[in-house]
Coordinates of C-alpha atoms in Angstrom, one line a residue:
X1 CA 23.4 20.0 -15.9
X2 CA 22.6 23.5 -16.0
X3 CA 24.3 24.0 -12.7
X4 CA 28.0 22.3 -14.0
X5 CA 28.1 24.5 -17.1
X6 CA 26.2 27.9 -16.1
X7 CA 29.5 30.6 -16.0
X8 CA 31.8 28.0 -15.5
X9 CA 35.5 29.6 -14.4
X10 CA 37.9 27.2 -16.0
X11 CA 38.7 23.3 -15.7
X12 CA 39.4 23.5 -11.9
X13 CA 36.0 25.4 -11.1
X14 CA 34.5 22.3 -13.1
X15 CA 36.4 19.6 -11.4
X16 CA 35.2 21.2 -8.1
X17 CA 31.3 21.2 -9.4
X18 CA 31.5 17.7 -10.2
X19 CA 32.4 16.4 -7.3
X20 CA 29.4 18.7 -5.2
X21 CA 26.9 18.4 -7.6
X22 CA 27.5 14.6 -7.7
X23 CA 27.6 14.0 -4.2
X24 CA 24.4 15.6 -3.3
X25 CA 22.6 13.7 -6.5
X26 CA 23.9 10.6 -5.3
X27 CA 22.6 10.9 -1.5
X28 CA 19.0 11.7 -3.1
X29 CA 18.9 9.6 -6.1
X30 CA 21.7 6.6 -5.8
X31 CA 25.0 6.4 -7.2
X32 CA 24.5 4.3 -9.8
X33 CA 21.6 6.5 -11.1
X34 CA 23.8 9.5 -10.9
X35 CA 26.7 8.0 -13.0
X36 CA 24.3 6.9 -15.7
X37 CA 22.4 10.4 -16.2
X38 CA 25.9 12.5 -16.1
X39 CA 28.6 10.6 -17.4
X40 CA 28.1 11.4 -20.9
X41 CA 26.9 14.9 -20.2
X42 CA 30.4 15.3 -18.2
X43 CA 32.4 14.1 -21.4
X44 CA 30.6 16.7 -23.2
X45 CA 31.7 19.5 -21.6
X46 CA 35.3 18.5 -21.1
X47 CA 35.2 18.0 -24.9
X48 CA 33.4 20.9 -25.4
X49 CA 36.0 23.1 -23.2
X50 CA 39.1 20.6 -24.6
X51 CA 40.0 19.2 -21.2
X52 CA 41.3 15.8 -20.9
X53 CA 38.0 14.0 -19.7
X54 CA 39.8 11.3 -17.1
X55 CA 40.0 13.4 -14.3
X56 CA 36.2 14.3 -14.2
X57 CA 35.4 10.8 -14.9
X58 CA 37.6 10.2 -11.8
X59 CA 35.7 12.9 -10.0
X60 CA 32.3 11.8 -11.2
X61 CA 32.6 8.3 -10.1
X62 CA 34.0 9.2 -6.5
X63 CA 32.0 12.0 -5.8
X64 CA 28.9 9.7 -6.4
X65 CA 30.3 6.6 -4.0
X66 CA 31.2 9.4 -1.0
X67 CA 28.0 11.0 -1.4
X68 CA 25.3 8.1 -1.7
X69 CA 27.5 7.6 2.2
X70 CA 25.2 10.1 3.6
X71 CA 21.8 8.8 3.3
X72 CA 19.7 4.9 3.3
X73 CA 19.0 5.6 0.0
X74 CA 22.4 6.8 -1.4
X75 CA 23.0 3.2 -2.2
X76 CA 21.9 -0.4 -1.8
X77 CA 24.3 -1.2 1.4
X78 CA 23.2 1.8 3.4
X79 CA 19.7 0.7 2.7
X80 CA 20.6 -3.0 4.1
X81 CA 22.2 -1.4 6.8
X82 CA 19.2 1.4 7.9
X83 CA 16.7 -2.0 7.8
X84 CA 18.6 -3.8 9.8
X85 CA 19.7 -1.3 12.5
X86 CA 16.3 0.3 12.6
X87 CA 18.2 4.1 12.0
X88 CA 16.0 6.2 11.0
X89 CA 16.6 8.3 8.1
X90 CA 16.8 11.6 9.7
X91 CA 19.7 10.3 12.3
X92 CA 21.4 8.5 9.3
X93 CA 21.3 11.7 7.7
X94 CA 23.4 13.6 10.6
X95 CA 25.5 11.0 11.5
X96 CA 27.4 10.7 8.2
X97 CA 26.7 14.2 6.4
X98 CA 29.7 16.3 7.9
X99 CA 32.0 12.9 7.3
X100 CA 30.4 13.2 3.8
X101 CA 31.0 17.0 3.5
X102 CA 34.4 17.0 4.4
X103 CA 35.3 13.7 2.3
X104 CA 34.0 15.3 -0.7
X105 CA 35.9 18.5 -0.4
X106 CA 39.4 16.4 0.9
X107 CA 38.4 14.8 -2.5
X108 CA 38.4 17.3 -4.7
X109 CA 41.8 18.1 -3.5
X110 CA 43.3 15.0 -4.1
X111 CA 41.9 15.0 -7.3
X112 CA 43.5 18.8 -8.1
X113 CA 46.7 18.1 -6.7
X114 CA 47.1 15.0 -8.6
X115 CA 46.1 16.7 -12.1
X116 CA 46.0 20.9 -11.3
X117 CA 49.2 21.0 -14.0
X118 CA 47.1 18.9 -16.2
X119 CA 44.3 21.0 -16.2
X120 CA 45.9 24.0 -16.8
X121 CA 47.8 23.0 -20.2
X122 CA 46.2 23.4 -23.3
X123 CA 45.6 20.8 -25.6
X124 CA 47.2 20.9 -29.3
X125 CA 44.8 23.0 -31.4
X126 CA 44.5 20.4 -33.8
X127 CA 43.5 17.7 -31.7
X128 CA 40.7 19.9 -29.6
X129 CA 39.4 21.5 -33.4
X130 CA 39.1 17.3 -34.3
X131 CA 36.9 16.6 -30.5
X132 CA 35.6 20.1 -29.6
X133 CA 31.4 19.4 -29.1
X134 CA 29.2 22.3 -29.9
X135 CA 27.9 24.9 -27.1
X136 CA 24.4 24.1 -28.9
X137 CA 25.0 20.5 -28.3
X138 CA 26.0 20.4 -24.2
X139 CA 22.8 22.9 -23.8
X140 CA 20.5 20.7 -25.3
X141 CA 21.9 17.1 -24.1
X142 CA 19.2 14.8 -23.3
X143 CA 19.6 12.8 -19.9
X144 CA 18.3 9.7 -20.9
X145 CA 16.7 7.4 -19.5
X146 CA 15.4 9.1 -16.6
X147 CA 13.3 11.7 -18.8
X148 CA 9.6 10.8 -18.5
X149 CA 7.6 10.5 -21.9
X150 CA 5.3 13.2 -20.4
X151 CA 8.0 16.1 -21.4
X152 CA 8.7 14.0 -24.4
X153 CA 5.8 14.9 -26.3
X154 CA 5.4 18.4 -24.5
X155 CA 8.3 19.3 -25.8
X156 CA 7.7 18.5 -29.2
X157 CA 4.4 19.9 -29.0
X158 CA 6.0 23.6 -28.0
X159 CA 8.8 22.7 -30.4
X160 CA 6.1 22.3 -33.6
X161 CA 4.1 25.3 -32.5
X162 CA 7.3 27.4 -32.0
X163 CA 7.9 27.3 -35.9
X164 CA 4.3 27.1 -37.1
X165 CA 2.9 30.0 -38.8
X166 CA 1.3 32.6 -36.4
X167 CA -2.9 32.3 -37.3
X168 CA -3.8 35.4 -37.8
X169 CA -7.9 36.0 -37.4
X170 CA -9.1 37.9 -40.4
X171 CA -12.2 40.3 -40.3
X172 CA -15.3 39.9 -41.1
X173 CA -15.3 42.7 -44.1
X174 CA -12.7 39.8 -45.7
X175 CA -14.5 36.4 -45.0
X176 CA -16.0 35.9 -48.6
X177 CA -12.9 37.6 -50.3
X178 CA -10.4 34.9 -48.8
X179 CA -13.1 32.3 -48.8
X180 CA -12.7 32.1 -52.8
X181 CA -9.2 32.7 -52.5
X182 CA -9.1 29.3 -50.3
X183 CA -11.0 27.7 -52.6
X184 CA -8.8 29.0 -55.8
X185 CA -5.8 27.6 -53.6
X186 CA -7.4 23.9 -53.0
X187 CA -8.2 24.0 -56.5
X188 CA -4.7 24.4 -57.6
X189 CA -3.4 21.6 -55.0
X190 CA -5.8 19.0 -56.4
X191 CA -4.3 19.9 -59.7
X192 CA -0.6 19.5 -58.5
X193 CA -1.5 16.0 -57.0
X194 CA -3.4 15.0 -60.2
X195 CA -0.1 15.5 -61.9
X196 CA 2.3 13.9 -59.9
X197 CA 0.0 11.3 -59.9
X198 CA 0.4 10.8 -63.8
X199 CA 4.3 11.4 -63.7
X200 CA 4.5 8.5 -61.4
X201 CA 2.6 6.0 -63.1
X202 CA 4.8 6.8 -65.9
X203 CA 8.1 7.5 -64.9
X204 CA 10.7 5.2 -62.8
X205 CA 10.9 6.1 -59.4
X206 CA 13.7 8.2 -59.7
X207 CA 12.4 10.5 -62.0
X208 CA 8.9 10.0 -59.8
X209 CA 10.5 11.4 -57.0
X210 CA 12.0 14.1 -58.4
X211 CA 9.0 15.5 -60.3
X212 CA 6.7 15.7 -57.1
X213 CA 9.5 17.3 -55.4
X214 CA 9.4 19.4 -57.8
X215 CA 6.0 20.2 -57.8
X216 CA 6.0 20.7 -54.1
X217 CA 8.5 23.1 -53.6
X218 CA 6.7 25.1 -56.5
X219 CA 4.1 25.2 -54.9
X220 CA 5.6 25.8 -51.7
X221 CA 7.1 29.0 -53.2
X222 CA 3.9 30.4 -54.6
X223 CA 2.3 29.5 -51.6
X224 CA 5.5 31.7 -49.7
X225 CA 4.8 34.4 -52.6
X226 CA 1.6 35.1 -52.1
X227 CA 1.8 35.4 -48.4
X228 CA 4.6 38.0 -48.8
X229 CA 3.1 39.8 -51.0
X230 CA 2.1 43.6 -51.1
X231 CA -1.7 42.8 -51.2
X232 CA -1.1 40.7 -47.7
X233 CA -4.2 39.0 -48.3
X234 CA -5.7 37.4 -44.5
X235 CA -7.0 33.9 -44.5
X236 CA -8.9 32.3 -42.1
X237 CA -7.9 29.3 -39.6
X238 CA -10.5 27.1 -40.7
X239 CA -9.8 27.5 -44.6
X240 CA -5.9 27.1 -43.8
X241 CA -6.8 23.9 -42.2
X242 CA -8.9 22.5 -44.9
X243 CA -6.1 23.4 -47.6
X244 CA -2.7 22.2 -45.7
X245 CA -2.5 19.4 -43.9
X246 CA -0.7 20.9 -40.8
X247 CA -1.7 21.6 -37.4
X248 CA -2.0 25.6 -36.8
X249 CA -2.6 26.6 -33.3
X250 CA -3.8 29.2 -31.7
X251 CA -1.6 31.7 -29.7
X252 CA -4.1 30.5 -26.4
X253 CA -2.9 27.1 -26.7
X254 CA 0.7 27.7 -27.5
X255 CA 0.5 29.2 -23.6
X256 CA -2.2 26.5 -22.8
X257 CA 0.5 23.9 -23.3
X258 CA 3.5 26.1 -21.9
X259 CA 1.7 26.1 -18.3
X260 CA 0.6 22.6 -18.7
X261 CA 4.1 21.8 -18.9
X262 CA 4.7 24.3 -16.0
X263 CA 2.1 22.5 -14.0
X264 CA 3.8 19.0 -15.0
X265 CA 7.1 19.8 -13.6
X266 CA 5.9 21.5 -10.3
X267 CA 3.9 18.4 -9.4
X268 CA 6.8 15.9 -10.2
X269 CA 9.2 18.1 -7.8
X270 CA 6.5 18.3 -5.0
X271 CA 6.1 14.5 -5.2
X272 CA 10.1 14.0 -5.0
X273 CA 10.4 16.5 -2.8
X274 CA 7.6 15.2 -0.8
X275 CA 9.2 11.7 -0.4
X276 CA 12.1 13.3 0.9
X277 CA 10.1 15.1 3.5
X278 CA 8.2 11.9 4.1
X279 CA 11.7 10.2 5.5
X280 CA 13.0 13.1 6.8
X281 CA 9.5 12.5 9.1
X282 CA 10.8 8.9 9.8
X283 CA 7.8 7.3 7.8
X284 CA 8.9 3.9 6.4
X285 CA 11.0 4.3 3.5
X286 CA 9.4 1.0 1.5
X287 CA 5.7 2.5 1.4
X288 CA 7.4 6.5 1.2
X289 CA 9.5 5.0 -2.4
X290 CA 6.9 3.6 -3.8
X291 CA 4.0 5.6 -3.1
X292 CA 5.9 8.7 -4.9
X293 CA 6.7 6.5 -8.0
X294 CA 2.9 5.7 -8.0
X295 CA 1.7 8.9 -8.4
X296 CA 4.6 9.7 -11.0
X297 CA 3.4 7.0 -13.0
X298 CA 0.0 8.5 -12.2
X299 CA 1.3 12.0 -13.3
X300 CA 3.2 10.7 -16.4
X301 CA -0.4 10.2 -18.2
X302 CA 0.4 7.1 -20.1
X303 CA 0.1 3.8 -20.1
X304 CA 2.7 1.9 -17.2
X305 CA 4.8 -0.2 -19.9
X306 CA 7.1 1.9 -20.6
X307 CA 8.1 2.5 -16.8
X308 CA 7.7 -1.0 -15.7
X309 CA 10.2 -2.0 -18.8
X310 CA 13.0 0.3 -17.2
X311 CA 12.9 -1.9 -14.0
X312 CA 16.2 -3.9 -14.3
X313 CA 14.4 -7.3 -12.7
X314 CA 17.2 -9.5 -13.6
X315 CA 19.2 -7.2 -11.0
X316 CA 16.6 -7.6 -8.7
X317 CA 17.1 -11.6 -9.0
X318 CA 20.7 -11.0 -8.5
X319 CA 20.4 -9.3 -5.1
X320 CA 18.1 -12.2 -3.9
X321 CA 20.5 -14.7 -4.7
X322 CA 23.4 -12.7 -3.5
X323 CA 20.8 -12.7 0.4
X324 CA 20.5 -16.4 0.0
X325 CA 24.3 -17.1 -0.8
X326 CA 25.7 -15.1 2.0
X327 CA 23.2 -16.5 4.5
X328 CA 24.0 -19.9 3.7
X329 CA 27.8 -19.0 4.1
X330 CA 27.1 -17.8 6.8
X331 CA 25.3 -21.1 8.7
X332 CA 28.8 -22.9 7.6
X333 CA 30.1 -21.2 10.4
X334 CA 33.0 -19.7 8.8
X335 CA 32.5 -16.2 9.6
X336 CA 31.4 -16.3 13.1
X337 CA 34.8 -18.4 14.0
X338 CA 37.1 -15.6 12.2
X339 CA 34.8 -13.1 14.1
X340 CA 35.8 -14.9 17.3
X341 CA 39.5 -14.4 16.4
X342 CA 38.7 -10.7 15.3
X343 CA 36.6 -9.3 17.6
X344 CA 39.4 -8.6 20.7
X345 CA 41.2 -6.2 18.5
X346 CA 37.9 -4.4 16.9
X347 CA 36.1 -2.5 19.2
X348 CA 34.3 0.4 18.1
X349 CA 35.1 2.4 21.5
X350 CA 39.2 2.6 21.1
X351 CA 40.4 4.0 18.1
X352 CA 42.6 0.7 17.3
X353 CA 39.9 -1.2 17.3
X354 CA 38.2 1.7 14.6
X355 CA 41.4 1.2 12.8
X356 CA 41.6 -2.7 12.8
X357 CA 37.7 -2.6 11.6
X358 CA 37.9 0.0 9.1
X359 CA 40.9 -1.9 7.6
X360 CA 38.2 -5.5 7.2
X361 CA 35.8 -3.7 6.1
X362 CA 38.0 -2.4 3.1
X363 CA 39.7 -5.0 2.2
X364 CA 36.2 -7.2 2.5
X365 CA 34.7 -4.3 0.5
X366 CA 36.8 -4.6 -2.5
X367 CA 37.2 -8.5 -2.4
X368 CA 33.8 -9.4 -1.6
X369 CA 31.9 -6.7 -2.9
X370 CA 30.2 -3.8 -0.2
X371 CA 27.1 -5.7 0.0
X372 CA 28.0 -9.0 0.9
X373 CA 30.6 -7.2 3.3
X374 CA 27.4 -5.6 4.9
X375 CA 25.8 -8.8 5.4
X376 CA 28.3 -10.8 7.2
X377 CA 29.9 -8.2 9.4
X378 CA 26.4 -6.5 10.1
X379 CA 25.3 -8.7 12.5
X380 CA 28.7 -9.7 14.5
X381 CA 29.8 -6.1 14.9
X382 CA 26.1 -4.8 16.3
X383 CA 26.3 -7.0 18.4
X384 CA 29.7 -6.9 19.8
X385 CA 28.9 -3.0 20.1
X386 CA 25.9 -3.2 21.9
X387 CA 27.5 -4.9 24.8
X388 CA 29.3 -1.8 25.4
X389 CA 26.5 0.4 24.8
X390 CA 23.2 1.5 22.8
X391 CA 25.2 4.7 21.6
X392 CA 28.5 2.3 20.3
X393 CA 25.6 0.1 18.3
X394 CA 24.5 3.2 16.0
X395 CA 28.2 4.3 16.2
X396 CA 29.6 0.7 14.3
X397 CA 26.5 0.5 11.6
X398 CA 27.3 4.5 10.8
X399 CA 31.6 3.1 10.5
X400 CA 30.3 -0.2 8.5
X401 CA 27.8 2.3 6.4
X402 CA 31.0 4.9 5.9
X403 CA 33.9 2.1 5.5
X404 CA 32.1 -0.4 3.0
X405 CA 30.5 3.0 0.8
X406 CA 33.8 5.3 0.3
X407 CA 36.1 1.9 -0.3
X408 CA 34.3 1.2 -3.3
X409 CA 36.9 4.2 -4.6
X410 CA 39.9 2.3 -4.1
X411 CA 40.0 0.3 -7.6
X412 CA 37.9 0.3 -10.4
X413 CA 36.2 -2.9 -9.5
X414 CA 35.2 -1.5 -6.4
X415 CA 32.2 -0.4 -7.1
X416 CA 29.0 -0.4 -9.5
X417 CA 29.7 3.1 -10.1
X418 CA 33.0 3.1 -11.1
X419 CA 32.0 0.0 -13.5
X420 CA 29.1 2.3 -14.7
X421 CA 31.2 5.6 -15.2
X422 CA 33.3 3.4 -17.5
X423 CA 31.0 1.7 -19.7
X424 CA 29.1 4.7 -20.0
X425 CA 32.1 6.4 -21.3
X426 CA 33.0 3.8 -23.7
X427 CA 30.2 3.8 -25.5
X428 CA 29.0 7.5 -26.0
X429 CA 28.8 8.2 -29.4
X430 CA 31.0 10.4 -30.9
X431 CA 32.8 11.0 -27.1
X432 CA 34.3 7.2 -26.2
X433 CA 36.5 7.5 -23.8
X434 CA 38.3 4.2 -21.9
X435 CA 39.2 4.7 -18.0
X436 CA 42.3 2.8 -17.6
X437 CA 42.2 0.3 -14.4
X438 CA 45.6 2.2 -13.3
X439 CA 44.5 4.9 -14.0
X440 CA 41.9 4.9 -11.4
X441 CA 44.0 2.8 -8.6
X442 CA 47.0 5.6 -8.8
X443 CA 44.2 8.4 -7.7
X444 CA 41.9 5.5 -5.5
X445 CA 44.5 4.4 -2.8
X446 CA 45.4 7.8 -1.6
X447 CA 42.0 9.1 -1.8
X448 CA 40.0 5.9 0.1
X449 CA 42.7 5.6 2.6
X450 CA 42.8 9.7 3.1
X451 CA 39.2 9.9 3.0
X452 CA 37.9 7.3 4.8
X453 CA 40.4 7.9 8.1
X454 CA 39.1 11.3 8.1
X455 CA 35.6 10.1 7.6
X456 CA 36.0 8.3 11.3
X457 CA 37.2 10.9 12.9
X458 CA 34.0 12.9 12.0
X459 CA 31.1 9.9 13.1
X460 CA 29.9 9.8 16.4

């Protein structure tokens, strides 16, 4: 967040941020994740800067299918894909990276051709004074629901001691002096609450509420009064405690919880950074995942609810029923016959048979949905690539990883992301903006078709 709005050079410079920043988050954290932590963050800004927000919606939800391309873990079809072909995440990585590289930045260009004039326009004054969001407002944005409770309650902790009264320690030559003074003071606030306590037995609750207001803020003054006056009277810690019911902390633990906080952070980026090492190393990436959300769970010092609630299990049951449904499709025997027919004209070592493939894959891809795609043409195409050669094999899982990933930009429907980028735009509060289907297919043809031909080029 910090990174798409730090000296930001104008709506093009944004547009160009989007897409980089978003295609290196997706390859490390998902797509899907991605679109739900920025979209409404993205909104802000182009609000905040009065830009019209589709074409960084557009960018957002692109950027994030091309990138989760480079990596198993960029989405849940590369993932299916590295399992079954045995890649390991290191050659996945180089394989598809400069095809990811270079579709992102052919990308971005599409994207400021299309709308460079409509970038550069100011809106009507009127309209931007009626949506413009508050610098105070994009700094502060919250990227729910990925933050952690842990930094939750940190945060509040620094916020309260931030504008608590500093203690100060008074000397010993005072001690008796301010004891009585305490005393006088919790005297005069048993008094206060004897009163209200009559009003409101008396009065209707109106008036009830109004009195003890009343009373507080008079004695709030006093109390503000007497601190600021010329005498400047010290009173001890303990005796401030006994008289207010607040929480006054010392300077020590101010910093105490500053570099507890500190400490928090730095282990949660070693653990990520640690799992990325980990399948960098070509350590199984089941055991790798979910060892590092073991010890975040570990880290995040509460109970495991809260995290285990955020698990979306219903789409877990979906993705198990989507296995058994394509398998059983795929015992009817209706796939392997129009593999029969197709596989003459799609082999991965002539660049027809690239271009015949590439073109099944996306129409598959947009019909059938990438993951299904992945399932039935896994298989067949492996297969028919290994009887050329080992190197052809890794060659057609890399094209069916590229081709079923970067058509999801075609239409709208395409992809999870795209679905996500729009939903999450609908409903942010005070920001709703709706992505029109056309909208998206005008700038997804040229892009897929652009992007993905170039994309093969690049995969060996």
């Amino acid at each position: 967040g910090k990174l798409l709005s730090w000296k930001s050079k104008g709506a093009h410079d944004l547009l160009c941020r989007i897409c980089l920043i978003t295609a290196i988050s997706s390859a490390l954290f998902t797509n899907d994740t991605s679109c739900v932590v920025l979209t409404e963050f993205v909104l802000k800004i182009a609000r905040q800067h009065n830009l019209p927000p589709h074409p960084f919606l557009l960018a957002l939800a692109s950027s994030a299918n091309i990138g989760s391309s480079a990596t198993p873990i960029g989405n849940p079809q590369n993932l299916v894909i590295a399992v079954q072909s045995k890649i390991s995440f290191g050659s996945f990585l180089v394989g598809l990276l400069p095809a990811m590289l270079i579709g992102i930045l052919v990308n971005a260009l599409i994207l400021l051709s299309m709308y460079w004039k409509l970038l550069s326009i100011q809106r009507d004054e009127e309209e931007a004074a009626a949506e413009v969001v508050a610098e105070e407002d994009v700094s502060s944005h919250r990227f729910s629901p990925a933050t952690m409770s842990h930094v939750t309650s940190l945060n509040s902790q620094e916020g309260n001691s931030r504008f608590e009264p500093m203690d100060i320690q008074s000397p010993p030559s005072t001690v008796n002096g301010n004891a009585n003074h305490v005393e006088s003071l919790r005297n005069r606030l048993t008094s206060h609450e004897n009163e209200i306590h009559q009003v409101s037995s008396s009065a209707p609750a109106s008036a009830r509420n109004s009195t003890a207001l009343k009373e507080m803020l008079h004695d709030g003054a006093s109390q503000k009064k007497h601190e600021t006056a010329p005498s400047k009277e010290l009173i001890s810690i303990n005796g401030l405690n006994d008289v207010f019911p607040l929480k006054y902390s010392e300077g020590k633990e101010t910093h105490t919880s500053r570099y507890k906080r500190i400490l928090w952070k730095s282990c949660v980026y070693l653990v990520t950074i640690g799992m990325l090492i980990s399948l960098l190393m070509g350590l199984n990436m089941s055991w790798t995942a979910i060892t590092a959300a073991l010890a975040l769970v570990v880290l995040d010092f509460k109970d495991a609810q809260s995290c285990l609630e955020k698990v979306s299990y219903s789409l877990l049951i979906f993705f198990c029923g989507m296995f058994i449904t394509v398998d059983g499709f795929n015992r009817t025997g209706i796939p392997s016959t129009l593999w029969d027919w197709l596989e003459p004209h799609a082999k991965v070592n002539r660049t027809s048979g690239i271009a015949v493939l590439a073109v099944v894959i996306l129409v598959l891809s947009n019909v059938a949905s990438n993951v299904p795609t992945v399932l039935l043409l896994g298989g067949p195409v492996a297969v028919s690539a290994a009887a050329i050669s080992a190197v052809e094999e890794k060659k057609s899982w890399l094209i069916l990883a590229w081709v079923s990933t970067v058509a999801g930009n075609l239409s709208l429907l395409g992809s999870a992301a795209n679905l996500i980028v729009c939903e999450q735009a609908c409903r942010a509060p005070d920001l709703g903006y709706t992505l029109s289907f056309w909208k998206h297919l005008k700038f997804g043809v040229p892009s897929t078709i652009i992007v993905t031909a170039i994309g093969l080029t690049l995969i060996r």
